[in-house]
Amino acid sequence: MRTWVLCCAAFVAFAACRRTPLVTIAPATTTAAATTVTAAAVKTYAIRLKRPSHVGDTARIAVDAEHDEHTTARVAGTSKEKQKKTVAHIEGTSKVMALQADGATPLRDEVTVGEFWSMVDGGAKTTLASPGARVDVLRAATKRDARVTVDGRAASQKVLDAIADLTTLTLRKGATDDEVFGTSVPQPVGGEWPINAEAAARDFRARDIALAPGGVTGSTKLVAVRAVHGVDCLEIDNHATLAGIDSLGDLPPGSTVKNGRIDVHLHEMLPIDETKGAIEQEMDITVTGAFVVPKAAGPVEVEVESVDRKRATVLP
């Protein structure tokens, strides 16, 4: 189910560690087979977060994304505030059309639309594509180079904005989910393990993101094993924080970052059956901080506070 969802705002760096988007529609290669480990018959489960996709994989999906951002810009003693809330929704049948170089992550996929709409600041819903329309997403190294079409025609800006909220438009790179958030040790229900902060920090440095020592913390937990739509699933809960962001490569030269912080909560239902992809995923990303950009008229300080809420479900 991970071909759909994932983006953030100014400090989107942390989401890069979970760059594989929410909703893997592919049959999973997760080996979550139960094993008996003690005389008391305590079951443990192998934890495999990466779910490879295959060309031709299909699933009925529903994905919702909500972005609420508040910014304050200050320059030469004056300030200007801006607040915007956007909501996007897509429902339909998704199909993997091509894979990236790793042979496991979707490069191109297509959704045959049931519903596709967006809403800004609580206004009326804007229909972005009619039922039966085909939305095609071809990812690239940068968002600018990605290609999105609706029934073979270039997507409008409103469609592009919604798709950018609902799925990633860029190629997967860097550490995998399993390398950062997983564990090689089979876990019982209630088992909890720390994220690999060193692997995450290396990934950020490769993306020209400077962090204070100890800036990456978090843990993952196997909460329960329960049925969803009649499918036995591992309920996985992840909390992670990226704090002490010192600089971002995307900012103009001479810029500084102050109190940059990202908090992420991810909840997902991963079937025990290794032939099935994730059934439900929810992600909340809270971004706070400020950056100062040098300008001829004086430095501009921009405070950012944003909340992204994503939910993706494979429909029965």
Steps between C-alpha positions, in 0.01 A plus 500: 500500500797735503473649153269773627564786744785699641611858497563772750577871502814698577680238708386197300840340557384251760235362272783411263583209729152364428509610140328186382147637494215372708295222348690212352254337266742222414502147634745522788815300543483565872602189687293549811467133574425414861745282691483339844799606711444383859335222691221747567436510123562875465471592134740737331469662159765604251467872428535594134375849418609513136228354278625446144262580216464316171390622159130429461416512873152646549289601799197712583628787712377808684754766596441823694749778567453811713758779522466788746778761486557825686793726406617835633754703299687786668715761324608855592273512805186387318334162500252316281305188594350240272292196579371242255327165533469257211328162477536249217326167442534229238322168478524245225697207363876539492731301272880486498621567144880506543765463771800706602857375469476311831241272340264540796374860513242641258636735234168545327150416610149574385175553687163447338299760689189442704529836680770766481454841658668771706386775736672821618430678829172322559349611169310295245645177366665533159464189285840429344408204280176328406422136590678272255779747424855365510757689703855399407800586721857464371757578770834670438811619683325830582136601537547743213594218264221264607214455251133480593227457241122459504373289210828565320491880536735704719349554845379843611675679788216406737542134411878524542461661843260229615714215364808647670312472831366150433815329374870558457608627158870428545712188468590297806853553628699463819436264790205263490218486753642176637848650541370796701179381667521122493674231702670172416377346828158329489261674739216387727181704531598800713861489378659841444833600346684829430535640153845491343592863565847461345358372170245783497765764570719366216204522267437863596865596457492349150207733428701804620305528826708580809380372838614553856648187663226278638239679292321185382302301757205264495375146531274246330263259673307187408174598668281201421403232253141544386272449204410777252239409238556140602878517448736437795733798530794629700406834655814716486537837673795733441592826672803699385642849545754698304626794707793739483496561125794735440475551125312390188668479163190629319519841669691792341869539597545673834165383636469363850248270670374554853320245718421272206303197615289227340284254692361195319246241608435206267242229561459211256337161462732252323354158413677196641438328166810592302303506172292800614590868515422743783129553559497825700752776563469830684771763533508828692793737440540818707762750386614803702792739473630812333757591238672828426578591139737789419351769273623837373232679706593303810466145622161334470396267781225249424336299777328181389250277675329232297309179557454230236253218554492211256283190491510222240282189491466203273128452452346153535 
